[in-house]
Structure formats: structure tokens, C-alpha cells
């Protein structure tokens, strides 16, 4: 830890040289191992099984649970307080439920906030921090693929009709 300040001066911000994304992904690899021998063969076999069963080639295994699904190391669920996500399109959605499409792939159903604004006052533009004020939740539900999700968000009440939406940086999905 003592060398951290020197490394930041030498290599730039921590995100540019951190091994955290790799270390974080190790938990997914560890979950593929079921016994204490032939680790590599086990991982290869689990990935092959996932591909044969129709899982996306570039995603980690999906595990459906009551009320949600685990995908790329995070839980997507429909429980209030744990169902807010930022889409790759920039829209903020609340997940209402799950289903499957014609290809037997897991899909989610959700409603998006029609209005998303930033706070450009002190100390900086909130968009730089992944923080938005959202309101006017749509009444219609849309179906989305899990791969449409960009990050999990925390939704906090601001006033009677507005919410503060904070994108959780450590939940950005692996592509």
C-alpha cells in the first residue's frame, strides 16, 4: 500500500493499472470448479457446457433464482430497491419481472424513466460521477436482453416525484 501513491504518479489513476477487474472475475472462474483436481479441464468443460446450452459466448453463466437472475457477477432482480439499472442506451429502468424469448434466452421486463437530468451545480456536473435526477416513470413495460444492461444503480427519493439515481461503478458489466 505504501507504493500506491508513487504508482498513481507514475501510471495515472488507479483504474488505468489496477488488477481489480481480473481479480473480481476470478470469483466466476472459481465457481466453475467443483473438485480439487484438474482445475483447467473443469473450467474448459463448464464453458463448453454453457456454449452448448445456448449461453452467450462472451458472458458468464446465468443462474436463475427466485425473483432474479445472476449475470456477469451481479444480481438482476425485480425487488423494489434492488431493481434499478442503467442501460447501454443511457436510459434508467426499473425491472418489473423476467421471462424467456423464442430462443429460450432470459429477458427482463422493465419501465424506463422518461426524464433524466444532471445536476451541473457544485462540485461538478453530476453526469461525470454517474449521478442523475430521474422522474416520470413510463407506464408501459418493455422487454430487454440482459446484455442491454450497463450497470446497476441505487435509486434514492429526492422529493415527491423525483429520484436521485447513482450508477454503481463497481457493477459495470463485462462485455
PDB file of N, CA and C in Angstrom, residues 14-71:
ATOM      1  N   UNK A  14      -5.852   5.056 -10.679  1.00  0.00           N
ATOM      2  CA  UNK A  14      -5.819   3.652 -10.275  1.00  0.00           C
ATOM      3  C   UNK A  14      -6.482   2.730 -11.298  1.00  0.00           C
ATOM      4  N   UNK A  15      -7.527   3.206 -11.963  1.00  0.00           N
ATOM      5  CA  UNK A  15      -8.238   2.373 -12.944  1.00  0.00           C
ATOM      6  C   UNK A  15      -7.362   2.002 -14.136  1.00  0.00           C
ATOM      7  N   UNK A  16      -6.353   2.784 -14.425  1.00  0.00           N
ATOM      8  CA  UNK A  16      -5.534   2.514 -15.599  1.00  0.00           C
ATOM      9  C   UNK A  16      -4.513   1.387 -15.384  1.00  0.00           C
ATOM     10  N   UNK A  17      -4.285   0.981 -14.135  1.00  0.00           N
ATOM     11  CA  UNK A  17      -3.328  -0.107 -13.903  1.00  0.00           C
ATOM     12  C   UNK A  17      -3.772  -1.099 -12.831  1.00  0.00           C
ATOM     13  N   UNK A  18      -4.988  -0.970 -12.371  1.00  0.00           N
ATOM     14  CA  UNK A  18      -5.493  -1.858 -11.327  1.00  0.00           C
ATOM     15  C   UNK A  18      -5.772  -3.249 -11.874  1.00  0.00           C
ATOM     16  N   UNK A  19      -5.534  -4.248 -11.067  1.00  0.00           N
ATOM     17  CA  UNK A  19      -5.845  -5.628 -11.435  1.00  0.00           C
ATOM     18  C   UNK A  19      -7.222  -6.035 -10.921  1.00  0.00           C
ATOM     19  N   UNK A  20      -7.972  -5.075 -10.381  1.00  0.00           N
ATOM     20  CA  UNK A  20      -9.275  -5.390  -9.795  1.00  0.00           C
ATOM     21  C   UNK A  20     -10.228  -6.094 -10.756  1.00  0.00           C
ATOM     22  N   UNK A  21     -10.389  -5.639 -12.016  1.00  0.00           N
ATOM     23  CA  UNK A  21     -11.316  -6.361 -12.904  1.00  0.00           C
ATOM     24  C   UNK A  21     -10.941  -7.836 -13.070  1.00  0.00           C
ATOM     25  N   UNK A  22      -9.654  -8.115 -13.186  1.00  0.00           N
ATOM     26  CA  UNK A  22      -9.203  -9.507 -13.296  1.00  0.00           C
ATOM     27  C   UNK A  22      -9.478 -10.260 -12.003  1.00  0.00           C
ATOM     28  N   UNK A  23      -9.112  -9.671 -10.872  1.00  0.00           N
ATOM     29  CA  UNK A  23      -9.311 -10.327  -9.586  1.00  0.00           C
ATOM     30  C   UNK A  23     -10.789 -10.547  -9.316  1.00  0.00           C
ATOM     31  N   UNK A  24     -11.618  -9.598  -9.690  1.00  0.00           N
ATOM     32  CA  UNK A  24     -13.049  -9.722  -9.490  1.00  0.00           C
ATOM     33  C   UNK A  24     -13.627 -10.856 -10.335  1.00  0.00           C
ATOM     34  N   UNK A  25     -13.104 -11.034 -11.551  1.00  0.00           N
ATOM     35  CA  UNK A  25     -13.597 -12.092 -12.427  1.00  0.00           C
ATOM     36  C   UNK A  25     -13.181 -13.478 -11.934  1.00  0.00           C
ATOM     37  N   UNK A  26     -12.145 -13.543 -11.120  1.00  0.00           N
ATOM     38  CA  UNK A  26     -11.683 -14.833 -10.600  1.00  0.00           C
ATOM     39  C   UNK A  26     -12.790 -15.565  -9.847  1.00  0.00           C
ATOM     40  N   UNK A  27     -13.696 -14.831  -9.191  1.00  0.00           N
ATOM     41  CA  UNK A  27     -14.778 -15.493  -8.461  1.00  0.00           C
ATOM     42  C   UNK A  27     -15.664 -16.305  -9.404  1.00  0.00           C
ATOM     43  N   UNK A  28     -15.842 -15.836 -10.643  1.00  0.00           N
ATOM     44  CA  UNK A  28     -16.649 -16.570 -11.614  1.00  0.00           C
ATOM     45  C   UNK A  28     -15.937 -17.857 -12.039  1.00  0.00           C
ATOM     46  N   UNK A  29     -14.637 -17.755 -12.212  1.00  0.00           N
ATOM     47  CA  UNK A  29     -13.860 -18.934 -12.587  1.00  0.00           C
ATOM     48  C   UNK A  29     -13.869 -19.945 -11.443  1.00  0.00           C
ATOM     49  N   UNK A  30     -13.721 -19.473 -10.210  1.00  0.00           N
ATOM     50  CA  UNK A  30     -13.722 -20.375  -9.062  1.00  0.00           C
ATOM     51  C   UNK A  30     -15.040 -21.126  -8.931  1.00  0.00           C
ATOM     52  N   UNK A  31     -16.152 -20.476  -9.293  1.00  0.00           N
ATOM     53  CA  UNK A  31     -17.458 -21.127  -9.193  1.00  0.00           C
ATOM     54  C   UNK A  31     -17.625 -22.247 -10.215  1.00  0.00           C
ATOM     55  N   UNK A  32     -16.790 -22.255 -11.245  1.00  0.00           N
ATOM     56  CA  UNK A  32     -16.847 -23.309 -12.260  1.00  0.00           C
ATOM     57  C   UNK A  32     -16.130 -24.571 -11.809  1.00  0.00           C
ATOM     58  N   UNK A  33     -15.324 -24.475 -10.757  1.00  0.00           N
ATOM     59  CA  UNK A  33     -14.521 -25.601 -10.273  1.00  0.00           C
ATOM     60  C   UNK A  33     -15.293 -26.325  -9.176  1.00  0.00           C
ATOM     61  N   UNK A  34     -15.466 -27.649  -9.366  1.00  0.00           N
ATOM     62  CA  UNK A  34     -16.272 -28.441  -8.433  1.00  0.00           C
ATOM     63  C   UNK A  34     -15.457 -29.412  -7.582  1.00  0.00           C
ATOM     64  N   UNK A  35     -14.245 -29.763  -8.013  1.00  0.00           N
ATOM     65  CA  UNK A  35     -13.424 -30.689  -7.227  1.00  0.00           C
ATOM     66  C   UNK A  35     -11.993 -30.153  -7.132  1.00  0.00           C
ATOM     67  N   UNK A  36     -11.153 -30.870  -6.398  1.00  0.00           N
ATOM     68  CA  UNK A  36      -9.802 -30.375  -6.117  1.00  0.00           C
ATOM     69  C   UNK A  36      -8.752 -30.847  -7.113  1.00  0.00           C
ATOM     70  N   UNK A  37      -9.161 -31.341  -8.251  1.00  0.00           N
ATOM     71  CA  UNK A  37      -8.171 -31.777  -9.245  1.00  0.00           C
ATOM     72  C   UNK A  37      -8.609 -31.332 -10.636  1.00  0.00           C
ATOM     73  N   UNK A  38      -7.638 -31.260 -11.541  1.00  0.00           N
ATOM     74  CA  UNK A  38      -7.887 -30.897 -12.941  1.00  0.00           C
ATOM     75  C   UNK A  38      -8.668 -29.591 -13.090  1.00  0.00           C
ATOM     76  N   UNK A  39      -8.174 -28.548 -12.476  1.00  0.00           N
ATOM     77  CA  UNK A  39      -8.871 -27.257 -12.482  1.00  0.00           C
ATOM     78  C   UNK A  39      -9.139 -26.746 -13.898  1.00  0.00           C
ATOM     79  N   UNK A  40      -8.101 -26.753 -14.714  1.00  0.00           N
ATOM     80  CA  UNK A  40      -8.232 -26.206 -16.064  1.00  0.00           C
ATOM     81  C   UNK A  40      -9.267 -26.987 -16.876  1.00  0.00           C
ATOM     82  N   UNK A  41      -9.224 -28.302 -16.790  1.00  0.00           N
ATOM     83  CA  UNK A  41     -10.185 -29.143 -17.522  1.00  0.00           C
ATOM     84  C   UNK A  41     -11.615 -28.848 -17.065  1.00  0.00           C
ATOM     85  N   UNK A  42     -11.802 -28.639 -15.767  1.00  0.00           N
ATOM     86  CA  UNK A  42     -13.134 -28.323 -15.251  1.00  0.00           C
ATOM     87  C   UNK A  42     -13.659 -27.011 -15.819  1.00  0.00           C
ATOM     88  N   UNK A  43     -12.814 -25.997 -15.842  1.00  0.00           N
ATOM     89  CA  UNK A  43     -13.226 -24.699 -16.366  1.00  0.00           C
ATOM     90  C   UNK A  43     -13.572 -24.821 -17.847  1.00  0.00           C
ATOM     91  N   UNK A  44     -12.725 -25.505 -18.601  1.00  0.00           N
ATOM     92  CA  UNK A  44     -12.975 -25.693 -20.038  1.00  0.00           C
ATOM     93  C   UNK A  44     -14.298 -26.426 -20.245  1.00  0.00           C
ATOM     94  N   UNK A  45     -14.544 -27.473 -19.467  1.00  0.00           N
ATOM     95  CA  UNK A  45     -15.782 -28.240 -19.602  1.00  0.00           C
ATOM     96  C   UNK A  45     -17.010 -27.390 -19.262  1.00  0.00           C
ATOM     97  N   UNK A  46     -16.946 -26.582 -18.203  1.00  0.00           N
ATOM     98  CA  UNK A  46     -18.089 -25.728 -17.833  1.00  0.00           C
ATOM     99  C   UNK A  46     -18.384 -24.695 -18.922  1.00  0.00           C
ATOM    100  N   UNK A  47     -17.327 -24.134 -19.521  1.00  0.00           N
ATOM    101  CA  UNK A  47     -17.525 -23.153 -20.598  1.00  0.00           C
ATOM    102  C   UNK A  47     -18.127 -23.837 -21.820  1.00  0.00           C
ATOM    103  N   UNK A  48     -17.644 -25.045 -22.143  1.00  0.00           N
ATOM    104  CA  UNK A  48     -18.217 -25.808 -23.256  1.00  0.00           C
ATOM    105  C   UNK A  48     -19.690 -26.101 -23.002  1.00  0.00           C
ATOM    106  N   UNK A  49     -20.025 -26.525 -21.776  1.00  0.00           N
ATOM    107  CA  UNK A  49     -21.415 -26.811 -21.423  1.00  0.00           C
ATOM    108  C   UNK A  49     -22.279 -25.567 -21.598  1.00  0.00           C
ATOM    109  N   UNK A  50     -21.759 -24.433 -21.185  1.00  0.00           N
ATOM    110  CA  UNK A  50     -22.508 -23.187 -21.310  1.00  0.00           C
ATOM    111  C   UNK A  50     -22.764 -22.858 -22.777  1.00  0.00           C
ATOM    112  N   UNK A  51     -21.768 -23.047 -23.620  1.00  0.00           N
ATOM    113  CA  UNK A  51     -21.935 -22.767 -25.050  1.00  0.00           C
ATOM    114  C   UNK A  51     -22.917 -23.735 -25.703  1.00  0.00           C
ATOM    115  N   UNK A  52     -22.859 -24.993 -25.324  1.00  0.00           N
ATOM    116  CA  UNK A  52     -23.775 -25.996 -25.878  1.00  0.00           C
ATOM    117  C   UNK A  52     -25.212 -25.682 -25.465  1.00  0.00           C
ATOM    118  N   UNK A  53     -25.400 -25.208 -24.238  1.00  0.00           N
ATOM    119  CA  UNK A  53     -26.740 -24.909 -23.734  1.00  0.00           C
ATOM    120  C   UNK A  53     -27.264 -23.557 -24.182  1.00  0.00           C
ATOM    121  N   UNK A  54     -26.528 -22.881 -25.059  1.00  0.00           N
ATOM    122  CA  UNK A  54     -27.038 -21.663 -25.655  1.00  0.00           C
ATOM    123  C   UNK A  54     -26.714 -20.380 -24.929  1.00  0.00           C
ATOM    124  N   UNK A  55     -25.815 -20.411 -23.965  1.00  0.00           N
ATOM    125  CA  UNK A  55     -25.424 -19.174 -23.305  1.00  0.00           C
ATOM    126  C   UNK A  55     -24.564 -18.355 -24.238  1.00  0.00           C
ATOM    127  N   UNK A  56     -24.654 -17.036 -24.096  1.00  0.00           N
ATOM    128  CA  UNK A  56     -23.856 -16.157 -24.947  1.00  0.00           C
ATOM    129  C   UNK A  56     -22.380 -16.462 -24.755  1.00  0.00           C
ATOM    130  N   UNK A  57     -21.629 -16.491 -25.850  1.00  0.00           N
ATOM    131  CA  UNK A  57     -20.209 -16.845 -25.815  1.00  0.00           C
ATOM    132  C   UNK A  57     -19.399 -15.904 -24.937  1.00  0.00           C
ATOM    133  N   UNK A  58     -19.731 -14.615 -24.936  1.00  0.00           N
ATOM    134  CA  UNK A  58     -18.905 -13.656 -24.211  1.00  0.00           C
ATOM    135  C   UNK A  58     -19.486 -13.271 -22.856  1.00  0.00           C
ATOM    136  N   UNK A  59     -20.386 -14.057 -22.315  1.00  0.00           N
ATOM    137  CA  UNK A  59     -20.918 -13.746 -20.992  1.00  0.00           C
ATOM    138  C   UNK A  59     -20.645 -14.903 -20.046  1.00  0.00           C
ATOM    139  N   UNK A  60     -20.712 -14.621 -18.767  1.00  0.00           N
ATOM    140  CA  UNK A  60     -20.542 -15.686 -17.790  1.00  0.00           C
ATOM    141  C   UNK A  60     -21.857 -16.422 -17.629  1.00  0.00           C
ATOM    142  N   UNK A  61     -21.819 -17.543 -16.951  1.00  0.00           N
ATOM    143  CA  UNK A  61     -23.011 -18.360 -16.790  1.00  0.00           C
ATOM    144  C   UNK A  61     -24.129 -17.595 -16.091  1.00  0.00           C
ATOM    145  N   UNK A  62     -25.349 -17.843 -16.537  1.00  0.00           N
ATOM    146  CA  UNK A  62     -26.517 -17.247 -15.909  1.00  0.00           C
ATOM    147  C   UNK A  62     -27.108 -18.269 -14.962  1.00  0.00           C
ATOM    148  N   UNK A  63     -27.476 -17.827 -13.796  1.00  0.00           N
ATOM    149  CA  UNK A  63     -28.112 -18.704 -12.832  1.00  0.00           C
ATOM    150  C   UNK A  63     -29.395 -18.037 -12.388  1.00  0.00           C
ATOM    151  N   UNK A  64     -30.522 -18.617 -12.769  1.00  0.00           N
ATOM    152  CA  UNK A  64     -31.799 -18.028 -12.403  1.00  0.00           C
ATOM    153  C   UNK A  64     -32.147 -18.403 -10.980  1.00  0.00           C
ATOM    154  N   UNK A  65     -32.669 -17.446 -10.241  1.00  0.00           N
ATOM    155  CA  UNK A  65     -33.097 -17.666  -8.877  1.00  0.00           C
ATOM    156  C   UNK A  65     -34.489 -17.069  -8.723  1.00  0.00           C
ATOM    157  N   UNK A  66     -35.124 -17.362  -7.631  1.00  0.00           N
ATOM    158  CA  UNK A  66     -36.452 -16.799  -7.388  1.00  0.00           C
ATOM    159  C   UNK A  66     -36.345 -15.273  -7.331  1.00  0.00           C
ATOM    160  N   UNK A  67     -37.073 -14.603  -8.203  1.00  0.00           N
ATOM    161  CA  UNK A  67     -37.100 -13.146  -8.198  1.00  0.00           C
ATOM    162  C   UNK A  67     -35.970 -12.491  -8.960  1.00  0.00           C
ATOM    163  N   UNK A  68     -35.092 -13.261  -9.602  1.00  0.00           N
ATOM    164  CA  UNK A  68     -34.000 -12.614 -10.316  1.00  0.00           C
ATOM    165  C   UNK A  68     -33.099 -13.590 -11.027  1.00  0.00           C
ATOM    166  N   UNK A  69     -31.996 -13.034 -11.522  1.00  0.00           N
ATOM    167  CA  UNK A  69     -31.028 -13.831 -12.252  1.00  0.00           C
ATOM    168  C   UNK A  69     -29.643 -13.261 -11.987  1.00  0.00           C
ATOM    169  N   UNK A  70     -28.649 -14.141 -11.845  1.00  0.00           N
ATOM    170  CA  UNK A  70     -27.268 -13.703 -11.720  1.00  0.00           C
ATOM    171  C   UNK A  70     -26.664 -13.687 -13.113  1.00  0.00           C
ATOM    172  N   UNK A  71     -26.020 -12.593 -13.457  1.00  0.00           N
ATOM    173  CA  UNK A  71     -25.461 -12.436 -14.789  1.00  0.00           C
ATOM    174  C   UNK A  71     -24.208 -11.594 -14.690  1.00  0.00           C
TER     175      UNK A  71
END
